[in-house]
GROMACS .gro file of C-alpha atoms in nm:
model
  472
    1MET     CA    1  16.094   9.987   5.044
    2VAL     CA    2  16.242   9.787   5.322
    3LYS     CA    3  16.454   9.457   5.234
    4ALA     CA    4  16.379   9.184   5.467
    5ALA     CA    5  16.660   9.029   5.665
    6ASN     CA    6  16.651   8.700   5.509
    7SER     CA    7  16.970   8.562   5.632
    8ARG     CA    8  17.055   8.206   5.487
    9GLY     CA    9  17.195   8.119   5.830
   10THR     CA   10  17.479   7.876   5.703
   11ALA     CA   11  17.827   7.836   5.830
   12PRO     CA   12  18.112   7.966   5.608
   13GLY     CA   13  18.203   7.732   5.343
   14THR     CA   14  17.861   7.537   5.348
   15PRO     CA   15  17.618   7.614   5.038
   16PRO     CA   16  17.353   7.850   5.133
   17ARG     CA   17  17.016   7.740   5.222
   18THR     CA   18  16.719   7.713   4.988
   19ARG     CA   19  16.491   7.989   5.052
   20ILE     CA   20  16.108   7.856   5.010
   21LEU     CA   21  15.875   8.123   5.015
   22ILE     CA   22  15.501   8.008   5.062
   23VAL     CA   23  15.232   8.302   5.012
   24GLY     CA   24  14.907   8.196   5.198
   25GLY     CA   25  14.805   8.009   5.498
   26GLY     CA   26  14.505   7.839   5.401
   27TYR     CA   27  14.485   7.460   5.281
   28VAL     CA   28  14.775   7.441   5.044
   29GLY     CA   29  14.985   7.680   5.215
   30MET     CA   30  14.953   7.557   5.573
   31TYR     CA   31  14.964   7.160   5.463
   32THR     CA   32  15.254   7.220   5.212
   33ALA     CA   33  15.478   7.393   5.480
   34LEU     CA   34  15.364   7.101   5.734
   35ARG     CA   35  15.496   6.843   5.502
   36LEU     CA   36  15.798   7.026   5.412
   37GLN     CA   37  15.914   7.102   5.790
   38ARG     CA   38  15.876   6.699   5.849
   39LYS     CA   39  16.064   6.596   5.556
   40LEU     CA   40  16.356   6.854   5.497
   41ARG     CA   41  16.675   6.760   5.607
   42ALA     CA   42  16.894   6.976   5.870
   43GLY     CA   43  17.011   7.262   5.689
   44GLU     CA   44  16.862   7.198   5.345
   45ALA     CA   45  16.607   7.504   5.307
   46GLU     CA   46  16.404   7.748   5.510
   47VAL     CA   47  16.040   7.801   5.494
   48THR     CA   48  15.853   8.123   5.525
   49VAL     CA   49  15.485   8.153   5.508
   50VAL     CA   50  15.343   8.478   5.415
   51THR     CA   51  14.967   8.494   5.550
   52ALA     CA   52  14.729   8.768   5.626
   53GLU     CA   53  14.580   8.562   5.940
   54PRO     CA   54  14.791   8.368   6.203
   55TYR     CA   55  14.584   8.088   6.158
   56MET     CA   56  14.422   7.851   5.901
   57THR     CA   57  14.043   7.819   5.891
   58TYR     CA   58  13.863   7.466   5.828
   59GLN     CA   59  13.578   7.604   5.633
   60PRO     CA   60  13.371   7.301   5.607
   61PHE     CA   61  13.301   7.353   6.015
   62LEU     CA   62  13.192   7.736   5.944
   63PRO     CA   63  12.823   7.647   5.920
   64GLU     CA   64  12.847   7.455   6.259
   65ALA     CA   65  13.025   7.755   6.426
   66ALA     CA   66  12.763   7.979   6.282
   67ALA     CA   67  12.480   7.763   6.484
   68GLY     CA   68  12.690   7.736   6.776
   69ALA     CA   69  12.787   7.352   6.769
   70ILE     CA   70  13.160   7.420   6.750
   71SER     CA   71  13.357   7.691   6.944
   72PRO     CA   72  13.521   7.942   6.684
   73ARG     CA   73  13.847   7.909   6.832
   74HIS     CA   74  13.822   7.527   6.722
   75VAL     CA   75  13.740   7.591   6.352
   76VAL     CA   76  14.091   7.766   6.310
   77VAL     CA   77  14.446   7.602   6.331
   78PRO     CA   78  14.719   7.825   6.462
   79LEU     CA   79  14.994   7.860   6.241
   80ARG     CA   80  15.264   7.914   6.470
   81ARG     CA   81  15.188   7.617   6.706
   82VAL     CA   82  15.185   7.339   6.372
   83LEU     CA   83  15.444   7.529   6.213
   84GLY     CA   84  15.697   7.536   6.480
   85LYS     CA   85  16.025   7.513   6.218
   86CYS     CA   86  15.882   7.767   5.975
   87ARG     CA   87  15.903   8.133   5.995
   88ILE     CA   88  15.539   8.296   5.981
   89VAL     CA   89  15.515   8.668   5.865
   90ILE     CA   90  15.155   8.799   5.897
   91GLY     CA   91  15.095   9.048   5.635
   92GLN     CA   92  14.927   9.090   5.297
   93ALA     CA   93  15.149   9.016   4.964
   94GLN     CA   94  15.096   9.305   4.728
   95ARG     CA   95  15.291   9.242   4.448
   96ILE     CA   96  15.520   8.954   4.311
   97ASP     CA   97  15.838   8.986   4.058
   98HIS     CA   98  15.934   8.624   3.990
   99SER     CA   99  16.190   8.745   3.744
  100LYS     CA  100  16.362   8.883   4.047
  101ARG     CA  101  16.254   8.640   4.287
  102THR     CA  102  16.099   8.896   4.513
  103VAL     CA  103  15.760   8.932   4.693
  104THR     CA  104  15.634   9.293   4.850
  105VAL     CA  105  15.449   9.249   5.162
  106LYS     CA  106  15.265   9.484   5.370
  107THR     CA  107  15.282   9.375   5.723
  108LEU     CA  108  15.101   9.499   6.024
  109ALA     CA  109  15.390   9.716   6.123
  110THR     CA  110  15.444   9.882   5.799
  111ALA     CA  111  15.201  10.166   5.873
  112ASP     CA  112  15.386  10.264   6.192
  113GLU     CA  113  15.714  10.220   6.076
  114GLY     CA  114  15.662  10.449   5.769
  115ALA     CA  115  15.931  10.294   5.579
  116GLY     CA  116  15.726  10.112   5.310
  117PRO     CA  117  15.648   9.747   5.288
  118LEU     CA  118  15.895   9.468   5.302
  119GLU     CA  119  16.071   9.316   4.987
  120MET     CA  120  16.122   8.949   5.071
  121GLU     CA  121  16.359   8.746   4.852
  122TYR     CA  122  16.325   8.354   4.745
  123ASP     CA  123  16.456   8.077   4.567
  124GLU     CA  124  16.135   7.889   4.543
  125LEU     CA  125  15.795   8.012   4.564
  126VAL     CA  126  15.454   7.856   4.647
  127LEU     CA  127  15.167   8.074   4.545
  128ALA     CA  128  14.869   7.940   4.730
  129PRO     CA  129  14.643   8.270   4.816
  130GLY     CA  130  14.330   8.077   4.783
  131SER     CA  131  14.019   8.289   4.647
  132ILE     CA  132  13.783   8.554   4.783
  133SER     CA  133  13.402   8.602   4.734
  134ARG     CA  134  13.281   8.678   4.386
  135THR     CA  135  13.039   8.973   4.417
  136LEU     CA  136  12.826   9.113   4.147
  137PRO     CA  137  12.719   9.482   4.089
  138VAL     CA  138  12.379   9.414   4.264
  139PRO     CA  139  12.262   9.757   4.387
  140GLY     CA  140  12.271   9.751   4.804
  141LEU     CA  141  12.512   9.446   4.789
  142ALA     CA  142  12.798   9.605   4.927
  143ASP     CA  143  12.588   9.801   5.180
  144TYR     CA  144  12.366   9.543   5.345
  145ALA     CA  145  12.479   9.184   5.265
  146ILE     CA  146  12.710   8.947   5.469
  147GLY     CA  147  12.956   8.703   5.335
  148PHE     CA  148  13.037   8.366   5.452
  149LYS     CA  149  13.387   8.271   5.380
  150THR     CA  150  13.552   8.348   5.715
  151VAL     CA  151  13.528   8.280   6.090
  152GLU     CA  152  13.442   8.618   6.167
  153GLU     CA  153  13.153   8.650   5.930
  154ALA     CA  154  13.012   8.289   6.051
  155ILE     CA  155  13.041   8.450   6.430
  156GLY     CA  156  12.888   8.779   6.291
  157LEU     CA  157  12.619   8.604   6.097
  158ARG     CA  158  12.521   8.406   6.424
  159ASN     CA  159  12.514   8.717   6.621
  160HIS     CA  160  12.312   8.874   6.369
  161VAL     CA  161  12.030   8.631   6.338
  162ILE     CA  162  11.973   8.601   6.703
  163GLU     CA  163  11.985   8.986   6.734
  164GLN     CA  164  11.717   9.004   6.474
  165MET     CA  165  11.515   8.756   6.692
  166ASP     CA  166  11.553   9.002   6.966
  167ILE     CA  167  11.423   9.315   6.738
  168ALA     CA  168  11.131   9.121   6.649
  169SER     CA  169  11.039   8.998   6.988
  170SER     CA  170  11.061   9.375   7.119
  171THR     CA  171  10.939   9.560   6.833
  172ARG     CA  172  10.576   9.706   6.802
  173ASP     CA  173  10.596   9.769   6.441
  174PRO     CA  174  10.472   9.490   6.219
  175ALA     CA  175  10.678   9.577   5.916
  176LEU     CA  176  11.002   9.593   6.133
  177ARG     CA  177  10.907   9.246   6.286
  178ASP     CA  178  10.858   9.077   5.929
  179ALA     CA  179  11.186   9.211   5.803
  180ALA     CA  180  11.398   9.123   6.100
  181LEU     CA  181  11.252   8.728   6.084
  182THR     CA  182  11.321   8.731   5.699
  183PHE     CA  183  11.657   8.582   5.614
  184VAL     CA  184  11.780   8.568   5.239
  185PHE     CA  185  12.061   8.322   5.133
  186VAL     CA  186  12.177   8.380   4.797
  187GLY     CA  187  12.397   8.081   4.660
  188GLY     CA  188  12.288   7.724   4.627
  189GLY     CA  189  12.640   7.572   4.667
  190PHE     CA  190  12.786   7.425   4.980
  191ALA     CA  191  12.830   7.714   5.195
  192GLY     CA  192  12.481   7.874   5.132
  193VAL     CA  193  12.299   7.554   5.170
  194GLU     CA  194  12.501   7.436   5.475
  195ALA     CA  195  12.481   7.777   5.644
  196LEU     CA  196  12.121   7.812   5.574
  197GLY     CA  197  12.026   7.458   5.700
  198GLU     CA  198  12.246   7.512   6.019
  199LEU     CA  199  12.130   7.848   6.100
  200GLU     CA  200  11.737   7.782   6.028
  201ASP     CA  201  11.787   7.476   6.259
  202MET     CA  202  11.967   7.676   6.538
  203ALA     CA  203  11.689   7.975   6.511
  204ARG     CA  204  11.391   7.720   6.495
  205TYR     CA  205  11.544   7.603   6.861
  206ALA     CA  206  11.600   7.935   6.986
  207ALA     CA  207  11.238   8.033   6.918
  208ARG     CA  208  11.116   7.827   7.218
  209TYR     CA  209  11.267   8.080   7.442
  210TYR     CA  210  11.093   8.369   7.268
  211HIS     CA  211  10.746   8.426   7.403
  212ASN     CA  212  10.604   8.580   7.110
  213ILE     CA  213  10.824   8.433   6.833
  214LYS     CA  214  10.723   8.079   6.659
  215PRO     CA  215  10.934   7.898   6.408
  216GLU     CA  216  10.654   7.970   6.142
  217ASP     CA  217  10.689   8.318   6.177
  218MET     CA  218  11.041   8.323   6.029
  219LYS     CA  219  11.062   8.338   5.669
  220TRP     CA  220  11.413   8.164   5.502
  221VAL     CA  221  11.478   8.206   5.142
  222LEU     CA  222  11.711   8.024   4.924
  223VAL     CA  223  11.794   8.200   4.614
  224GLU     CA  224  11.998   8.018   4.341
  225ALA     CA  225  12.047   8.127   3.963
  226SER     CA  226  12.088   7.771   3.821
  227ASP     CA  227  11.789   7.477   3.797
  228ARG     CA  228  11.960   7.256   4.113
  229ILE     CA  229  12.155   7.317   4.440
  230LEU     CA  230  12.448   7.129   4.564
  231PRO     CA  231  12.542   6.991   4.226
  232GLU     CA  232  12.827   6.817   4.354
  233VAL     CA  233  12.612   6.554   4.547
  234GLY     CA  234  12.431   6.456   4.221
  235PRO     CA  235  12.086   6.547   4.056
  236GLU     CA  236  11.893   6.281   4.283
  237MET     CA  237  12.052   6.429   4.626
  238GLY     CA  238  12.016   6.764   4.483
  239ILE     CA  239  11.623   6.693   4.428
  240TYR     CA  240  11.617   6.558   4.780
  241THR     CA  241  11.786   6.860   4.948
  242VAL     CA  242  11.523   7.104   4.779
  243ARG     CA  243  11.245   6.863   4.906
  244GLU     CA  244  11.377   6.842   5.252
  245LEU     CA  245  11.436   7.231   5.288
  246ARG     CA  246  11.090   7.275   5.165
  247ARG     CA  247  10.946   7.051   5.402
  248ARG     CA  248  11.103   7.264   5.664
  249ASN     CA  249  10.901   7.573   5.525
  250ILE     CA  250  11.221   7.692   5.340
  251ASP     CA  251  11.136   7.892   5.017
  252VAL     CA  252  11.384   7.759   4.767
  253ARG     CA  253  11.361   7.950   4.467
  254LEU     CA  254  11.568   7.810   4.149
  255GLU     CA  255  11.663   7.969   3.838
  256THR     CA  256  11.626   8.318   4.001
  257ARG     CA  257  11.869   8.583   4.053
  258LEU     CA  258  11.921   8.870   4.327
  259GLU     CA  259  11.864   9.195   4.131
  260SER     CA  260  11.883   9.443   4.443
  261CYS     CA  261  11.872   9.462   4.813
  262GLU     CA  262  11.881   9.850   4.831
  263ASN     CA  263  11.656   9.984   5.126
  264ARG     CA  264  11.667   9.653   5.300
  265VAL     CA  265  11.441   9.518   5.040
  266ALA     CA  266  11.535   9.195   4.847
  267VAL     CA  267  11.416   9.201   4.492
  268LEU     CA  268  11.463   8.871   4.307
  269SER     CA  269  11.443   8.822   3.932
  270ASP     CA  270  11.121   8.665   3.937
  271GLY     CA  271  10.944   8.971   4.065
  272ALA     CA  272  10.936   8.879   4.437
  273ARG     CA  273  11.031   9.123   4.674
  274PHE     CA  274  11.120   9.060   5.037
  275PRO     CA  275  11.172   9.358   5.318
  276THR     CA  276  11.452   9.168   5.503
  277ARG     CA  277  11.745   9.276   5.725
  278THR     CA  278  11.957   8.975   5.606
  279VAL     CA  279  12.113   8.911   5.297
  280VAL     CA  280  12.375   8.635   5.311
  281TRP     CA  281  12.595   8.624   4.986
  282THR     CA  282  12.751   8.277   4.923
  283ALA     CA  283  12.747   8.289   4.525
  284GLY     CA  284  13.079   8.172   4.441
  285VAL     CA  285  13.450   8.253   4.463
  286LYS     CA  286  13.709   8.441   4.231
  287PRO     CA  287  14.098   8.424   4.230
  288HIS     CA  288  14.267   8.634   4.515
  289PRO     CA  289  14.386   8.995   4.396
  290ILE     CA  290  14.743   8.899   4.433
  291LEU     CA  291  14.745   8.685   4.097
  292ALA     CA  292  14.665   8.998   3.892
  293ALA     CA  293  14.975   9.163   4.048
  294CYS     CA  294  15.221   8.877   3.948
  295ASP     CA  295  15.421   8.829   3.644
  296LEU     CA  296  15.321   8.440   3.626
  297PRO     CA  297  15.114   8.277   3.353
  298LYS     CA  298  14.742   8.281   3.415
  299THR     CA  299  14.428   8.140   3.247
  300GLU     CA  300  14.133   8.324   3.082
  301ARG     CA  301  13.979   8.304   3.441
  302GLY     CA  302  14.257   8.448   3.615
  303ARG     CA  303  14.394   8.130   3.803
  304LEU     CA  304  14.743   8.035   3.744
  305ALA     CA  305  14.814   7.797   3.474
  306CYS     CA  306  14.982   7.490   3.636
  307THR     CA  307  15.091   7.169   3.500
  308SER     CA  308  15.007   6.827   3.649
  309PHE     CA  309  15.343   6.847   3.854
  310LEU     CA  310  15.176   7.157   4.029
  311THR     CA  311  15.422   7.382   3.869
  312VAL     CA  312  15.362   7.691   3.703
  313GLU     CA  313  15.357   7.634   3.295
  314GLY     CA  314  15.644   7.741   3.143
  315VAL     CA  315  15.846   7.901   3.447
  316GLU     CA  316  16.087   7.746   3.659
  317HIS     CA  317  16.079   7.768   4.084
  318ALA     CA  318  15.735   7.840   4.069
  319TRP     CA  319  15.465   7.626   4.232
  320SER     CA  320  15.080   7.645   4.284
  321ALA     CA  321  14.787   7.449   4.373
  322GLY     CA  322  14.438   7.495   4.527
  323ASP     CA  323  14.171   7.758   4.457
  324ALA     CA  324  14.432   7.993   4.292
  325ALA     CA  325  14.540   7.720   4.040
  326SER     CA  326  14.419   7.577   3.737
  327VAL     CA  327  14.533   7.212   3.748
  328PRO     CA  328  14.477   6.948   3.496
  329ASP     CA  329  14.262   6.648   3.601
  330ILE     CA  330  14.464   6.364   3.436
  331THR     CA  331  14.186   6.119   3.581
  332ALA     CA  332  13.931   6.285   3.383
  333SER     CA  333  13.802   6.055   3.091
  334GLU     CA  334  13.817   6.375   2.846
  335LYS     CA  335  14.106   6.583   2.809
  336GLY     CA  336  14.079   6.984   2.911
  337HIS     CA  337  13.908   6.910   3.265
  338GLU     CA  338  14.044   7.077   3.565
  339CYS     CA  339  14.041   6.985   3.931
  340ALA     CA  340  13.760   7.136   4.129
  341PRO     CA  341  13.871   7.423   4.360
  342ASN     CA  342  13.776   7.243   4.656
  343ALA     CA  343  13.921   7.141   5.009
  344GLN     CA  344  13.924   6.774   4.885
  345HIS     CA  345  14.199   6.835   4.608
  346ALA     CA  346  14.361   7.119   4.797
  347VAL     CA  347  14.471   6.892   5.078
  348ARG     CA  348  14.597   6.627   4.857
  349GLN     CA  349  14.775   6.871   4.620
  350ALA     CA  350  14.954   7.014   4.904
  351LYS     CA  351  15.119   6.704   4.974
  352VAL     CA  352  15.217   6.618   4.616
  353LEU     CA  353  15.312   6.978   4.559
  354ALA     CA  354  15.566   6.950   4.900
  355ASP     CA  355  15.707   6.627   4.764
  356ASN     CA  356  15.779   6.740   4.436
  357LEU     CA  357  15.961   7.065   4.548
  358LEU     CA  358  16.160   6.843   4.786
  359ALA     CA  359  16.217   6.617   4.476
  360ALA     CA  360  16.310   6.926   4.246
  361LEU     CA  361  16.541   7.029   4.530
  362ARG     CA  362  16.728   6.691   4.516
  363GLY     CA  363  16.739   6.615   4.166
  364GLU     CA  364  16.482   6.338   4.184
  365VAL     CA  365  16.196   6.270   3.942
  366LEU     CA  366  15.873   6.452   4.005
  367THR     CA  367  15.502   6.294   4.047
  368GLU     CA  368  15.190   6.393   3.853
  369TYR     CA  369  14.869   6.496   4.090
  370ALA     CA  370  14.602   6.235   4.008
  371HIS     CA  371  14.300   6.207   4.231
  372LYS     CA  372  13.949   6.074   4.134
  373TYR     CA  373  13.684   6.266   4.300
  374ALA     CA  374  13.561   6.052   4.617
  375GLY     CA  375  13.229   6.265   4.640
  376SER     CA  376  13.074   6.502   4.866
  377VAL     CA  377  12.898   6.520   5.196
  378ALA     CA  378  12.664   6.822   5.315
  379SER     CA  379  12.516   6.896   5.649
  380LEU     CA  380  12.149   7.058   5.642
  381GLY     CA  381  12.134   7.095   6.017
  382LEU     CA  382  12.127   6.866   6.339
  383HIS     CA  383  12.094   6.483   6.228
  384LYS     CA  384  12.013   6.606   5.877
  385GLY     CA  385  12.231   6.588   5.564
  386VAL     CA  386  12.331   6.460   5.223
  387ALA     CA  387  12.607   6.253   5.079
  388HIS     CA  388  12.772   6.114   4.763
  389ILE     CA  389  13.037   5.906   4.826
  390TYR     CA  390  13.187   5.650   4.580
  391GLY     CA  391  12.856   5.614   4.402
  392ARG     CA  392  12.673   5.567   4.708
  393LYS     CA  393  12.391   5.789   4.827
  394LEU     CA  394  12.317   5.900   5.171
  395LYS     CA  395  12.032   6.107   5.355
  396ALA     CA  396  11.914   6.235   5.687
  397TYR     CA  397  12.103   6.071   6.000
  398PRO     CA  398  12.348   5.852   5.803
  399ALA     CA  399  12.484   6.125   5.576
  400TRP     CA  400  12.496   6.367   5.865
  401PHE     CA  401  12.713   6.139   6.055
  402MET     CA  402  12.915   6.071   5.752
  403HIS     CA  403  12.968   6.444   5.732
  404ARG     CA  404  13.105   6.460   6.071
  405ALA     CA  405  13.303   6.133   6.060
  406TYR     CA  406  13.498   6.279   5.739
  407HIS     CA  407  13.547   6.597   5.851
  408LEU     CA  408  13.669   6.516   6.185
  409SER     CA  409  13.911   6.289   6.019
  410ARG     CA  410  14.030   6.579   5.811
  411VAL     CA  411  14.057   6.873   6.039
  412PRO     CA  412  14.452   6.925   6.105
  413SER     CA  413  14.603   6.840   6.424
  414PHE     CA  414  14.507   6.592   6.699
  415ASN     CA  415  14.460   6.868   6.937
  416ARG     CA  416  14.158   7.005   6.728
  417LYS     CA  417  14.018   6.695   6.669
  418MET     CA  418  13.994   6.621   7.036
  419ARG     CA  419  13.855   6.946   7.108
  420VAL     CA  420  13.568   6.933   6.834
  421LEU     CA  421  13.499   6.588   6.918
  422SER     CA  422  13.438   6.688   7.301
  423GLU     CA  423  13.229   6.974   7.187
  424TRP     CA  424  12.976   6.760   6.981
  425THR     CA  425  12.963   6.522   7.307
  426LEU     CA  426  12.893   6.788   7.525
  427SER     CA  427  12.642   6.945   7.281
  428GLY     CA  428  12.456   6.617   7.299
  429LEU     CA  429  12.435   6.602   7.657
  430PHE     CA  430  12.337   6.996   7.710
  431LYS     CA  431  12.119   7.265   7.571
  432ARG     CA  432  12.235   7.466   7.311
  433GLU     CA  433  12.362   7.805   7.339
  434ILE     CA  434  12.134   8.080   7.216
  435VAL     CA  435  12.348   8.392   7.326
  436SER     CA  436  12.415   8.683   7.082
  437LEU     CA  437  12.753   8.832   7.138
  438GLY     CA  438  12.742   9.125   6.890
  439SER     CA  439  12.929   9.347   7.090
  440LEU     CA  440  13.230   9.154   7.049
  441GLU     CA  441  13.244   9.333   6.704
  442HIS     CA  442  13.273   9.680   6.856
  443PRO     CA  443  13.454   9.589   7.189
  444ARG     CA  444  13.564   9.956   7.264
  445ALA     CA  445  13.171  10.087   7.236
  446GLU     CA  446  13.077  10.055   7.611
  447PHE     CA  447  13.422  10.217   7.734
  448GLU     CA  448  13.364  10.514   7.499
  449ARG     CA  449  13.011  10.580   7.602
  450ALA     CA  450  13.132  10.561   7.996
  451ALA     CA  451  13.454  10.806   7.888
  452GLY     CA  452  13.248  11.025   7.699
  453GLY     CA  453  13.406  10.941   7.375
  454GLY     CA  454  13.288  10.875   7.028
  455PRO     CA  455  13.377  11.081   6.714
  456LYS     CA  456  13.544  11.362   6.794
  457PRO     CA  457  13.452  11.712   6.597
  458PRO     CA  458  13.723  11.875   6.397
  459SER     CA  459  13.963  12.109   6.550
  460PRO     CA  460  13.980  12.480   6.452
  461PRO     CA  461  14.257  12.548   6.268
  462SER     CA  462  14.544  12.667   6.449
  463ALA     CA  463  14.656  13.044   6.435
  464PRO     CA  464  14.961  13.104   6.240
  465ASN     CA  465  15.276  13.129   6.449
  466PRO     CA  466  15.352  13.495   6.532
  467PRO     CA  467  15.672  13.629   6.365
  468GLN     CA  468  15.985  13.579   6.547
  469ASN     CA  469  16.211  13.852   6.664
  470SER     CA  470  16.558  13.787   6.544
  471GLN     CA  471  16.719  13.975   6.834
  472GLY     CA  472  16.564  13.736   7.085
   0.00000   0.00000   0.00000
């Protein structure tokens, strides 16, 4: 175990600076650090952010990145650029011992150093690791499915869909062609519906450039276990979404579960079987594993038990918000309700969390987090969408425009806003890109073939050293 050099950096005779450690570089982690670096006084505290990736992903733009409407690099925000006054540590938090105020971190250099993970000390902890995909023990899921939570998955899925169209266009096997042109999405929430809507729209456009593929040759299936999709936009807009998707010849199956996808065959609970080379899993999320490796109080669902002040219940100097936190919704008409784990709450909670942390350092009064849910917007492809905002219901082009306008206003940094806006403008003037860059996932493959590389056979065991003559 190596102790990190966490110098307070203060002059002799002055009180040491408070060490604020933020675990997680997502919505809560980045926005909290951003607000702290703007409002901290000189020498008041030092902020360290521990994150697995050097960027924050703006997840509402993942479907458009998958469809090619936005460049992948504009969906992410580089933390080192926006958090210039913070220390950024790229690594995985493995264990948190709040009683000792330490976090064990495995960095990119840990394996090469051979000295074990870092042990970082702190005075104030902000635990915001977010969530990970919630999977079920479905046979074949781990072998064949792809998630839709990261920018890498979004771009990988885009490349995969276009590659399947290339396979279908070139094969002489009808069964292979049908499997390549069948796309199954599991989960009727925002991620599943928006990803399906954008990719189906993109593939429909791309089909015009294939001499032997028509849009009606492709089969798109949405599988949802409950009796409706997009519950956040309300029942009426949910019904409209189902009707709109089915109008586009998308097979929407409600109250249905994926039971198996072994051997590239999706078997559903209603008895349907779809030979397919594409299964996209978007059926919910679960708390990050680091929560199970910390000594902070948690709820039955594994999230941190928090107060409305965004402190961890019954614990001093520990804060949390976002997907990892169970925060009471004090605006709800009935007690016991929690804030939904979504970006709308996470961004606003980060602001209150940072202000409360500063107030605690300065001995001031803390503020409760209160935000009445404003509504939701969802894109269903180019010029298609649904929205339910402040009681108003929108659909088709107005909802799609609202979706873009809202998220453009929320994406962090003026730099990213202008880049996204310029890409949208250019995409309206020029044709879509339909290129698959699947080789990006294996960048050394071509060089290995040229160099005669590839997997090496195991070396034969070396002969034991001959006995040495002590006389020399």
